Amino acid sequence: MVSSKFAALTASLALCALPQSALSADYPDTSWPDDMRGSYNWGEQSEWDAVGFEASLRYVYSVGHHEYSVGNTKETSDDTSHILEGNLRIEDYSTSSFLNTTVGYSIAINGSYSGDWGSGNIVDGSIGYGTIDLGRYFFGDPRDGFGVGGFIGYQYLSDNPDIGRANFTTASSAADINWSTASNFWTVPYDSKPNQVDIHMLRLGASVRAELNDAVDFDVDVAAIPFAGIGGTLGAFAYSNADYGSYALIQSSPVDLSGWGYGATADVAIGFHPTDNMIVRLGGKAQYLQGTYDATYSVATITDPVDTTVPPDGTYDGAPTFSNQGYITTDNPFSQWRLGAMLELGVSF
């Protein structure tokens, strides 16, 4: 009797152990692999890397055109510039998203300018910019040879070839006027500033990346600029200073700009891959902007010293006077465009 009960208990324990042994055989413990990535099976992504990087250095040969206005006066310029760019693109394949950023700065500028404020040659100045775009592919996948996506981004632009400087007085009161009692001659201190116009832009665009074969690819990025804020200093503007005998009118500040605009940009390139990780690209770039701004500046009125004695004794004992008047002109149009040919060397990993 006891032996039969013992046999039954032994058989029951054996049956209970069987499912656990089968479970252990079918489902090995992989809850925390060595790379500590949790329960996600990263082995499924072995066909593609999770993230791709592309870094490059570019040379851009560009031509540009600018038009600025203040009231009824206008100045235009045309330049040829040499620019170096750095570019970094990050592709997140798991979300079909990408981040693209570019910075550029001029290494040489030359050209000419002309207009109501003067004319001359451009031999200096600066062109600097930076963009950052965040986007996503909606059709296709670049890893499969073709991808179309959209992006939103920001661009900063400081495109300022040197088109001359206008002198303005830094005097702010009669105490800043240099004069003597010997004559009605007087002088004031002067200064000048270069153009420093800054533009901040919103970018809404589309991106197409295609592989024509294993060794050749093709990229197109186009963007609308629905809004661009423009501000800074238009140092080239020259007010028509005039001497009216007993008094003179002199520009007493640089011109400050504040306004808005809109435009578009486009970048096209064809790339060659001598090796799996090396990239050589040839391409072109284009950008156009236009809009309006308010221009503010001031003009000083300075009177000559006077001989107050009657009859005059040749001693100018009446000090010159100083007054300042601010001016603003609204809805001044501006436009600028730049075209460039690009050579790019980069690596991908």
Tab-separated table of N, CA and C in Angstrom, residues 19-172:
chain	number	residue	atom	x	y	z
A	19	PRO	N	6.801	19.862	-18.119
A	19	PRO	CA	6.573	21.136	-18.830
A	19	PRO	C	7.686	22.137	-18.635
A	20	GLN	N	8.243	22.221	-17.408
A	20	GLN	CA	9.314	23.192	-17.173
A	20	GLN	C	10.566	22.841	-17.959
A	21	SER	N	10.822	21.547	-18.083
A	21	SER	CA	11.985	21.148	-18.875
A	21	SER	C	11.775	21.502	-20.329
A	22	ALA	N	10.535	21.291	-20.832
A	22	ALA	CA	10.244	21.644	-22.228
A	22	ALA	C	10.320	23.138	-22.448
A	23	LEU	N	9.791	23.912	-21.480
A	23	LEU	CA	9.836	25.376	-21.581
A	23	LEU	C	11.269	25.863	-21.613
A	24	SER	N	12.103	25.265	-20.756
A	24	SER	CA	13.506	25.670	-20.714
A	24	SER	C	14.204	25.357	-22.023
A	25	ALA	N	13.791	24.313	-22.664
A	25	ALA	CA	14.444	23.941	-23.919
A	25	ALA	C	14.002	24.831	-25.060
A	26	ASP	N	12.731	25.269	-25.088
A	26	ASP	CA	12.205	26.053	-26.205
A	26	ASP	C	12.515	27.537	-26.081
A	27	TYR	N	12.693	28.081	-24.906
A	27	TYR	CA	12.837	29.522	-24.668
A	27	TYR	C	14.043	29.786	-23.788
A	28	PRO	N	15.200	29.892	-24.369
A	28	PRO	CA	16.393	30.166	-23.551
A	28	PRO	C	16.298	31.553	-22.938
A	29	ASP	N	16.988	31.761	-21.835
A	29	ASP	CA	16.961	33.030	-21.104
A	29	ASP	C	17.849	34.050	-21.821
A	30	THR	N	17.210	34.998	-22.538
A	30	THR	CA	17.956	36.072	-23.235
A	30	THR	C	17.470	37.430	-22.789
A	31	SER	N	16.896	37.508	-21.582
A	31	SER	CA	16.298	38.779	-21.145
A	31	SER	C	17.337	39.867	-20.986
A	32	TRP	N	18.568	39.599	-20.661
A	32	TRP	CA	19.609	40.622	-20.490
A	32	TRP	C	20.904	40.141	-21.137
A	33	PRO	N	21.031	40.350	-22.452
A	33	PRO	CA	22.279	39.959	-23.119
A	33	PRO	C	23.432	40.830	-22.669
A	34	ASP	N	24.611	40.451	-23.128
A	34	ASP	CA	25.821	41.128	-22.668
A	34	ASP	C	25.831	42.600	-22.990
A	35	ASP	N	25.163	43.052	-24.129
A	35	ASP	CA	25.239	44.475	-24.483
A	35	ASP	C	24.240	45.314	-23.712
A	36	MET	N	23.470	44.678	-22.776
A	36	MET	CA	22.566	45.412	-21.882
A	36	MET	C	21.560	46.252	-22.639
A	37	ARG	N	21.043	45.799	-23.804
A	37	ARG	CA	20.069	46.554	-24.569
A	37	ARG	C	18.639	46.152	-24.236
A	38	GLY	N	18.441	45.439	-23.140
A	38	GLY	CA	17.086	45.104	-22.752
A	38	GLY	C	16.545	43.969	-23.603
A	39	SER	N	15.185	43.891	-23.670
A	39	SER	CA	14.549	42.776	-24.337
A	39	SER	C	14.442	42.961	-25.838
A	40	TYR	N	14.792	44.178	-26.388
A	40	TYR	CA	14.703	44.400	-27.835
A	40	TYR	C	15.724	43.535	-28.548
A	41	ASN	N	15.293	42.865	-29.606
A	41	ASN	CA	16.178	41.964	-30.345
A	41	ASN	C	16.961	42.752	-31.381
A	42	TRP	N	18.117	43.328	-30.983
A	42	TRP	CA	18.917	44.138	-31.906
A	42	TRP	C	19.523	43.297	-33.018
A	43	GLY	N	19.530	41.997	-32.853
A	43	GLY	CA	20.063	41.157	-33.914
A	43	GLY	C	19.256	41.244	-35.193
A	44	GLU	N	17.977	41.664	-35.105
A	44	GLU	CA	17.156	41.793	-36.286
A	44	GLU	C	17.619	42.926	-37.186
A	45	GLN	N	18.426	43.887	-36.657
A	45	GLN	CA	18.896	45.012	-37.443
A	45	GLN	C	20.284	44.776	-38.028
A	46	SER	N	20.734	43.556	-38.011
A	46	SER	CA	22.080	43.291	-38.499
A	46	SER	C	22.232	43.612	-39.977
A	47	GLU	N	21.122	43.610	-40.760
A	47	GLU	CA	21.215	43.902	-42.181
A	47	GLU	C	21.581	45.361	-42.418
A	48	TRP	N	21.098	46.282	-41.556
A	48	TRP	CA	21.389	47.703	-41.686
A	48	TRP	C	21.881	48.228	-40.348
A	49	ASP	N	22.779	49.140	-40.363
A	49	ASP	CA	23.146	49.830	-39.135
A	49	ASP	C	21.990	50.693	-38.677
A	50	ALA	N	21.910	50.949	-37.377
A	50	ALA	CA	20.806	51.750	-36.848
A	50	ALA	C	20.940	53.216	-37.241
A	51	VAL	N	22.167	53.741	-37.303
A	51	VAL	CA	22.412	55.159	-37.584
A	51	VAL	C	23.549	55.266	-38.599
A	52	GLY	N	23.405	56.184	-39.554
A	52	GLY	CA	24.459	56.446	-40.520
A	52	GLY	C	24.950	57.875	-40.429
A	53	PHE	N	26.234	58.091	-40.644
A	53	PHE	CA	26.847	59.416	-40.568
A	53	PHE	C	27.555	59.731	-41.885
A	54	GLU	N	27.502	61.001	-42.257
A	54	GLU	CA	28.239	61.468	-43.424
A	54	GLU	C	28.807	62.846	-43.109
A	55	ALA	N	30.118	63.002	-43.194
A	55	ALA	CA	30.799	64.261	-42.915
A	55	ALA	C	31.624	64.653	-44.123
A	56	SER	N	31.625	65.963	-44.447
A	56	SER	CA	32.327	66.384	-45.658
A	56	SER	C	32.815	67.819	-45.542
A	57	LEU	N	33.771	68.126	-46.397
A	57	LEU	CA	34.304	69.475	-46.564
A	57	LEU	C	34.039	69.893	-48.000
A	58	ARG	N	33.567	71.146	-48.189
A	58	ARG	CA	33.181	71.608	-49.518
A	58	ARG	C	33.873	72.921	-49.865
A	59	TYR	N	34.146	73.078	-51.136
A	59	TYR	CA	34.578	74.367	-51.691
A	59	TYR	C	33.480	74.863	-52.623
A	60	VAL	N	33.100	76.136	-52.453
A	60	VAL	CA	32.033	76.725	-53.265
A	60	VAL	C	32.575	77.969	-53.965
A	61	TYR	N	32.483	77.983	-55.282
A	61	TYR	CA	32.784	79.170	-56.084
A	61	TYR	C	31.441	79.825	-56.382
A	62	SER	N	31.230	81.047	-55.878
A	62	SER	CA	29.900	81.646	-55.966
A	62	SER	C	29.951	83.065	-56.514
A	63	VAL	N	28.837	83.464	-57.101
A	63	VAL	CA	28.627	84.850	-57.524
A	63	VAL	C	27.361	85.338	-56.830
A	64	GLY	N	27.393	86.621	-56.413
A	64	GLY	CA	26.268	87.169	-55.678
A	64	GLY	C	25.904	88.560	-56.141
A	65	HIS	N	24.672	88.957	-55.838
A	65	HIS	CA	24.153	90.277	-56.203
A	65	HIS	C	23.297	90.788	-55.051
A	66	HIS	N	23.471	92.085	-54.718
A	66	HIS	CA	22.713	92.710	-53.631
A	66	HIS	C	22.142	94.041	-54.096
A	67	GLU	N	20.958	94.357	-53.595
A	67	GLU	CA	20.351	95.674	-53.806
A	67	GLU	C	19.763	96.154	-52.488
A	68	TYR	N	20.225	97.336	-52.042
A	68	TYR	CA	19.705	97.966	-50.828
A	68	TYR	C	19.173	99.348	-51.174
A	69	SER	N	18.110	99.753	-50.468
A	69	SER	CA	17.522	101.079	-50.683
A	69	SER	C	17.238	101.746	-49.344
A	70	VAL	N	17.364	103.056	-49.328
A	70	VAL	CA	16.928	103.881	-48.204
A	70	VAL	C	16.251	105.106	-48.807
A	71	GLY	N	14.929	105.182	-48.661
A	71	GLY	CA	14.199	106.271	-49.297
A	71	GLY	C	14.316	106.174	-50.809
A	72	ASN	N	14.739	107.255	-51.427
A	72	ASN	CA	14.881	107.290	-52.883
A	72	ASN	C	16.282	106.938	-53.359
A	73	THR	N	17.164	106.561	-52.444
A	73	THR	CA	18.532	106.215	-52.811
A	73	THR	C	18.693	104.704	-52.902
A	74	LYS	N	19.654	104.260	-53.704
A	74	LYS	CA	19.808	102.840	-53.952
A	74	LYS	C	21.277	102.508	-54.211
A	75	GLU	N	21.677	101.320	-53.794
A	75	GLU	CA	23.042	100.848	-54.021
A	75	GLU	C	22.978	99.382	-54.459
A	76	THR	N	23.766	99.012	-55.460
A	76	THR	CA	23.829	97.624	-55.925
A	76	THR	C	25.274	97.148	-55.889
A	77	SER	N	25.453	95.849	-55.762
A	77	SER	CA	26.799	95.276	-55.764
A	77	SER	C	26.768	93.901	-56.410
A	78	ASP	N	27.899	93.532	-57.001
A	78	ASP	CA	28.086	92.212	-57.597
A	78	ASP	C	29.450	91.700	-57.163
A	79	ASP	N	29.487	90.451	-56.704
A	79	ASP	CA	30.748	89.918	-56.191
A	79	ASP	C	30.983	88.506	-56.671
A	80	THR	N	32.242	88.122	-56.640
A	80	THR	CA	32.667	86.738	-56.832
A	80	THR	C	33.368	86.308	-55.553
A	81	SER	N	32.925	85.199	-54.968
A	81	SER	CA	33.415	84.801	-53.647
A	81	SER	C	33.812	83.337	-53.629
A	82	HIS	N	34.778	83.029	-52.769
A	82	HIS	CA	35.255	81.669	-52.556
A	82	HIS	C	34.926	81.290	-51.111
A	83	ILE	N	34.204	80.183	-50.941
A	83	ILE	CA	33.642	79.829	-49.645
A	83	ILE	C	34.015	78.389	-49.306
A	84	LEU	N	34.349	78.161	-48.035
A	84	LEU	CA	34.561	76.817	-47.516
A	84	LEU	C	33.358	76.422	-46.657
A	85	GLU	N	32.890	75.189	-46.840
A	85	GLU	CA	31.764	74.672	-46.077
A	85	GLU	C	32.140	73.380	-45.363
A	86	GLY	N	31.502	73.163	-44.207
A	86	GLY	CA	31.540	71.879	-43.535
A	86	GLY	C	30.120	71.356	-43.409
A	87	ASN	N	29.944	70.053	-43.646
A	87	ASN	CA	28.602	69.476	-43.623
A	87	ASN	C	28.601	68.181	-42.817
A	88	LEU	N	27.528	67.982	-42.049
A	88	LEU	CA	27.326	66.745	-41.300
A	88	LEU	C	25.881	66.314	-41.472
A	89	ARG	N	25.697	65.053	-41.878
A	89	ARG	CA	24.350	64.499	-42.042
A	89	ARG	C	24.260	63.213	-41.227
A	90	ILE	N	23.186	63.096	-40.450
A	90	ILE	CA	22.949	61.927	-39.622
A	90	ILE	C	21.622	61.306	-40.036
A	91	GLU	N	21.648	60.023	-40.355
A	91	GLU	CA	20.443	59.291	-40.749
A	91	GLU	C	20.081	58.308	-39.636
A	92	ASP	N	18.846	58.404	-39.138
A	92	ASP	CA	18.327	57.441	-38.166
A	92	ASP	C	17.406	56.484	-38.919
A	93	TYR	N	17.923	55.305	-39.259
A	93	TYR	CA	17.175	54.379	-40.096
A	93	TYR	C	15.969	53.777	-39.381
A	94	SER	N	16.032	53.692	-38.064
A	94	SER	CA	14.919	53.082	-37.341
A	94	SER	C	13.667	53.946	-37.388
A	95	THR	N	13.829	55.268	-37.566
A	95	THR	CA	12.667	56.170	-37.628
A	95	THR	C	12.535	56.852	-38.985
A	96	SER	N	13.421	56.524	-39.934
A	96	SER	CA	13.424	57.143	-41.271
A	96	SER	C	13.577	58.662	-41.181
A	97	SER	N	14.323	59.142	-40.202
A	97	SER	CA	14.527	60.580	-40.020
A	97	SER	C	15.983	60.944	-40.258
A	98	PHE	N	16.242	62.251	-40.440
A	98	PHE	CA	17.602	62.704	-40.695
A	98	PHE	C	17.810	64.103	-40.136
A	99	LEU	N	19.055	64.402	-39.833
A	99	LEU	CA	19.493	65.724	-39.389
A	99	LEU	C	20.630	66.149	-40.286
A	100	ASN	N	20.510	67.349	-40.872
A	100	ASN	CA	21.533	67.849	-41.782
A	100	ASN	C	21.935	69.256	-41.349
A	101	THR	N	23.223	69.477	-41.168
A	101	THR	CA	23.698	70.797	-40.752
A	101	THR	C	24.902	71.207	-41.595
A	102	THR	N	24.958	72.489	-41.944
A	102	THR	CA	26.012	73.042	-42.797
A	102	THR	C	26.465	74.381	-42.250
A	103	VAL	N	27.763	74.628	-42.244
A	103	VAL	CA	28.318	75.940	-41.913
A	103	VAL	C	29.271	76.337	-43.026
A	104	GLY	N	29.291	77.644	-43.351
A	104	GLY	CA	30.167	78.128	-44.416
A	104	GLY	C	30.716	79.502	-44.108
A	105	TYR	N	31.908	79.783	-44.631
A	105	TYR	CA	32.517	81.115	-44.438
A	105	TYR	C	33.423	81.411	-45.632
A	106	SER	N	33.410	82.683	-46.038
A	106	SER	CA	34.181	83.102	-47.205
A	106	SER	C	35.667	83.190	-46.873
A	107	ILE	N	36.499	82.856	-47.877
A	107	ILE	CA	37.945	83.004	-47.722
A	107	ILE	C	38.484	84.085	-48.650
A	108	ALA	N	37.683	84.541	-49.624
A	108	ALA	CA	38.092	85.636	-50.515
A	108	ALA	C	36.852	86.196	-51.199
A	109	ILE	N	36.815	87.543	-51.347
A	109	ILE	CA	35.693	88.229	-52.001
A	109	ILE	C	36.254	89.343	-52.871
A	110	ASN	N	35.734	89.479	-54.086
A	110	ASN	CA	36.057	90.643	-54.903
A	110	ASN	C	34.868	90.939	-55.808
A	111	GLY	N	34.811	92.182	-56.288
A	111	GLY	CA	33.696	92.603	-57.128
A	111	GLY	C	33.636	94.113	-57.231
A	112	SER	N	32.428	94.638	-57.409
A	112	SER	CA	32.246	96.090	-57.551
A	112	SER	C	30.872	96.488	-57.047
A	113	TYR	N	30.726	97.768	-56.714
A	113	TYR	CA	29.449	98.320	-56.271
A	113	TYR	C	29.276	99.704	-56.868
A	114	SER	N	28.019	100.139	-56.985
A	114	SER	CA	27.730	101.470	-57.518
A	114	SER	C	26.338	101.892	-57.089
A	115	GLY	N	26.132	103.207	-57.073
A	115	GLY	CA	24.824	103.735	-56.708
A	115	GLY	C	24.914	105.125	-56.164
A	116	ASP	N	23.832	105.555	-55.507
A	116	ASP	CA	23.747	106.921	-54.999
A	116	ASP	C	24.697	107.179	-53.838
A	117	TRP	N	25.176	106.128	-53.155
A	117	TRP	CA	26.077	106.339	-52.025
A	117	TRP	C	27.534	106.313	-52.445
A	118	GLY	N	27.808	106.014	-53.712
A	118	GLY	CA	29.179	105.955	-54.191
A	118	GLY	C	29.394	104.712	-55.023
A	119	SER	N	30.603	104.524	-55.491
A	119	SER	CA	30.957	103.357	-56.299
A	119	SER	C	32.405	102.995	-56.018
A	120	GLY	N	32.759	101.755	-56.323
A	120	GLY	CA	34.123	101.316	-56.096
A	120	GLY	C	34.255	99.821	-56.267
A	121	ASN	N	35.410	99.305	-55.890
A	121	ASN	CA	35.701	97.885	-56.004
A	121	ASN	C	35.532	97.191	-54.659
A	122	ILE	N	35.082	95.961	-54.697
A	122	ILE	CA	34.969	95.137	-53.497
A	122	ILE	C	36.238	94.305	-53.379
A	123	VAL	N	36.952	94.462	-52.285
A	123	VAL	CA	38.168	93.689	-52.057
A	123	VAL	C	38.160	93.013	-50.692
A	124	ASP	N	37.068	93.167	-49.958
A	124	ASP	CA	37.020	92.626	-48.602
A	124	ASP	C	35.553	92.365	-48.241
A	125	GLY	N	35.340	92.042	-47.001
A	125	GLY	CA	34.002	91.747	-46.513
A	125	GLY	C	33.943	90.341	-45.960
A	126	SER	N	32.739	89.866	-45.695
A	126	SER	CA	32.585	88.527	-45.136
A	126	SER	C	31.244	87.944	-45.546
A	127	ILE	N	31.241	86.631	-45.751
A	127	ILE	CA	30.015	85.872	-45.994
A	127	ILE	C	30.053	84.669	-45.069
A	128	GLY	N	29.071	84.566	-44.197
A	128	GLY	CA	28.998	83.454	-43.269
A	128	GLY	C	27.567	82.971	-43.131
A	129	TYR	N	27.407	81.668	-42.946
A	129	TYR	CA	26.052	81.143	-42.799
A	129	TYR	C	26.091	79.788	-42.105
A	130	GLY	N	24.943	79.402	-41.606
A	130	GLY	CA	24.777	78.101	-40.987
A	130	GLY	C	23.336	77.648	-41.109
A	131	THR	N	23.125	76.376	-41.401
A	131	THR	CA	21.783	75.819	-41.505
A	131	THR	C	21.700	74.547	-40.671
A	132	ILE	N	20.502	74.277	-40.180
A	132	ILE	CA	20.214	73.013	-39.518
A	132	ILE	C	18.805	72.594	-39.908
A	133	ASP	N	18.685	71.401	-40.474
A	133	ASP	CA	17.401	70.880	-40.951
A	133	ASP	C	17.116	69.548	-40.276
A	134	LEU	N	15.873	69.367	-39.866
A	134	LEU	CA	15.414	68.116	-39.289
A	134	LEU	C	14.288	67.583	-40.161
A	135	GLY	N	14.448	66.349	-40.672
A	135	GLY	CA	13.465	65.848	-41.617
A	135	GLY	C	13.171	64.376	-41.461
A	136	ARG	N	12.275	63.898	-42.331
A	136	ARG	CA	11.856	62.496	-42.300
A	136	ARG	C	11.523	62.048	-43.720
A	137	TYR	N	11.855	60.801	-44.027
A	137	TYR	CA	11.500	60.230	-45.321
A	137	TYR	C	10.070	59.689	-45.265
A	138	PHE	N	9.276	60.070	-46.261
A	138	PHE	CA	7.892	59.620	-46.324
A	138	PHE	C	7.666	58.577	-47.410
A	139	PHE	N	8.553	58.539	-48.392
A	139	PHE	CA	8.442	57.573	-49.473
A	139	PHE	C	9.811	56.943	-49.700
A	140	GLY	N	9.855	55.632	-49.743
A	140	GLY	CA	11.097	54.936	-50.009
A	140	GLY	C	12.060	54.996	-48.842
A	141	ASP	N	13.260	54.536	-49.106
A	141	ASP	CA	14.325	54.482	-48.115
A	141	ASP	C	15.648	54.599	-48.864
A	142	PRO	N	16.524	55.577	-48.520
A	142	PRO	CA	17.791	55.731	-49.246
A	142	PRO	C	18.631	54.460	-49.265
A	143	ARG	N	18.476	53.591	-48.253
A	143	ARG	CA	19.246	52.344	-48.236
A	143	ARG	C	18.807	51.399	-49.350
A	144	ASP	N	17.562	51.571	-49.788
A	144	ASP	CA	17.047	50.748	-50.882
A	144	ASP	C	17.252	51.391	-52.243
A	145	GLY	N	17.896	52.595	-52.266
A	145	GLY	CA	18.209	53.232	-53.532
A	145	GLY	C	17.436	54.481	-53.843
A	146	PHE	N	16.373	54.773	-53.058
A	146	PHE	CA	15.591	55.973	-53.360
A	146	PHE	C	14.769	56.372	-52.135
A	147	GLY	N	14.815	57.660	-51.784
A	147	GLY	CA	14.041	58.170	-50.667
A	147	GLY	C	13.613	59.599	-50.898
A	148	VAL	N	12.363	59.916	-50.551
A	148	VAL	CA	11.825	61.274	-50.661
A	148	VAL	C	11.307	61.686	-49.289
A	149	GLY	N	11.752	62.832	-48.816
A	149	GLY	CA	11.345	63.289	-47.498
A	149	GLY	C	11.098	64.777	-47.456
A	150	GLY	N	10.658	65.242	-46.315
A	150	GLY	CA	10.462	66.666	-46.065
A	150	GLY	C	11.223	67.088	-44.823
A	151	PHE	N	11.477	68.383	-44.696
A	151	PHE	CA	12.216	68.860	-43.533
A	151	PHE	C	11.776	70.270	-43.157
A	152	ILE	N	12.055	70.620	-41.912
A	152	ILE	CA	11.893	71.981	-41.409
A	152	ILE	C	13.238	72.389	-40.830
A	153	GLY	N	13.625	73.647	-41.063
A	153	GLY	CA	14.951	74.040	-40.622
A	153	GLY	C	15.082	75.532	-40.372
A	154	TYR	N	16.283	75.895	-39.964
A	154	TYR	CA	16.638	77.286	-39.664
A	154	TYR	C	17.947	77.602	-40.364
A	155	GLN	N	18.051	78.833	-40.875
A	155	GLN	CA	19.297	79.285	-41.490
A	155	GLN	C	19.632	80.685	-41.004
A	156	TYR	N	20.894	80.868	-40.659
A	156	TYR	CA	21.446	82.192	-40.364
A	156	TYR	C	22.340	82.595	-41.526
A	157	LEU	N	22.207	83.847	-41.972
A	157	LEU	CA	22.993	84.336	-43.099
A	157	LEU	C	23.537	85.723	-42.801
A	158	SER	N	24.829	85.888	-43.010
A	158	SER	CA	25.483	87.195	-42.924
A	158	SER	C	26.285	87.364	-44.210
A	159	ASP	N	25.656	87.956	-45.217
A	159	ASP	CA	26.243	88.091	-46.557
A	159	ASP	C	26.590	89.560	-46.768
A	160	ASN	N	27.852	89.933	-46.480
A	160	ASN	CA	28.229	91.344	-46.418
A	160	ASN	C	29.549	91.635	-47.123
A	161	PRO	N	29.575	91.606	-48.446
A	161	PRO	CA	30.743	92.161	-49.144
A	161	PRO	C	30.911	93.641	-48.774
A	162	ASP	N	32.151	94.093	-48.688
A	162	ASP	CA	32.426	95.473	-48.264
A	162	ASP	C	32.145	96.435	-49.415
A	163	ILE	N	31.056	97.218	-49.290
A	163	ILE	CA	30.712	98.196	-50.332
A	163	ILE	C	30.922	99.629	-49.826
A	164	GLY	N	31.923	99.792	-48.958
A	164	GLY	CA	32.271	101.120	-48.479
A	164	GLY	C	31.624	101.457	-47.153
A	165	ARG	N	32.096	102.562	-46.581
A	165	ARG	CA	31.592	103.032	-45.295
A	165	ARG	C	31.242	104.510	-45.405
A	166	ALA	N	30.146	104.873	-44.755
A	166	ALA	CA	29.756	106.278	-44.698
A	166	ALA	C	30.230	106.873	-43.374
A	167	ASN	N	30.840	108.043	-43.438
A	167	ASN	CA	31.246	108.741	-42.215
A	167	ASN	C	30.028	109.333	-41.521
A	168	PHE	N	30.017	109.251	-40.218
A	168	PHE	CA	28.992	109.924	-39.415
A	168	PHE	C	29.664	110.489	-38.170
A	169	THR	N	29.136	111.601	-37.681
A	169	THR	CA	29.724	112.208	-36.498
A	169	THR	C	29.280	111.462	-35.248
A	170	THR	N	30.196	111.345	-34.314
A	170	THR	CA	29.875	110.733	-33.019
A	170	THR	C	29.538	111.781	-31.969
A	171	ALA	N	29.530	113.062	-32.376
A	171	ALA	CA	29.165	114.123	-31.434
A	171	ALA	C	27.713	113.955	-30.998
A	172	SER	N	27.465	114.153	-29.723
A	172	SER	CA	26.107	114.035	-29.190
A	172	SER	C	25.611	115.307	-28.523
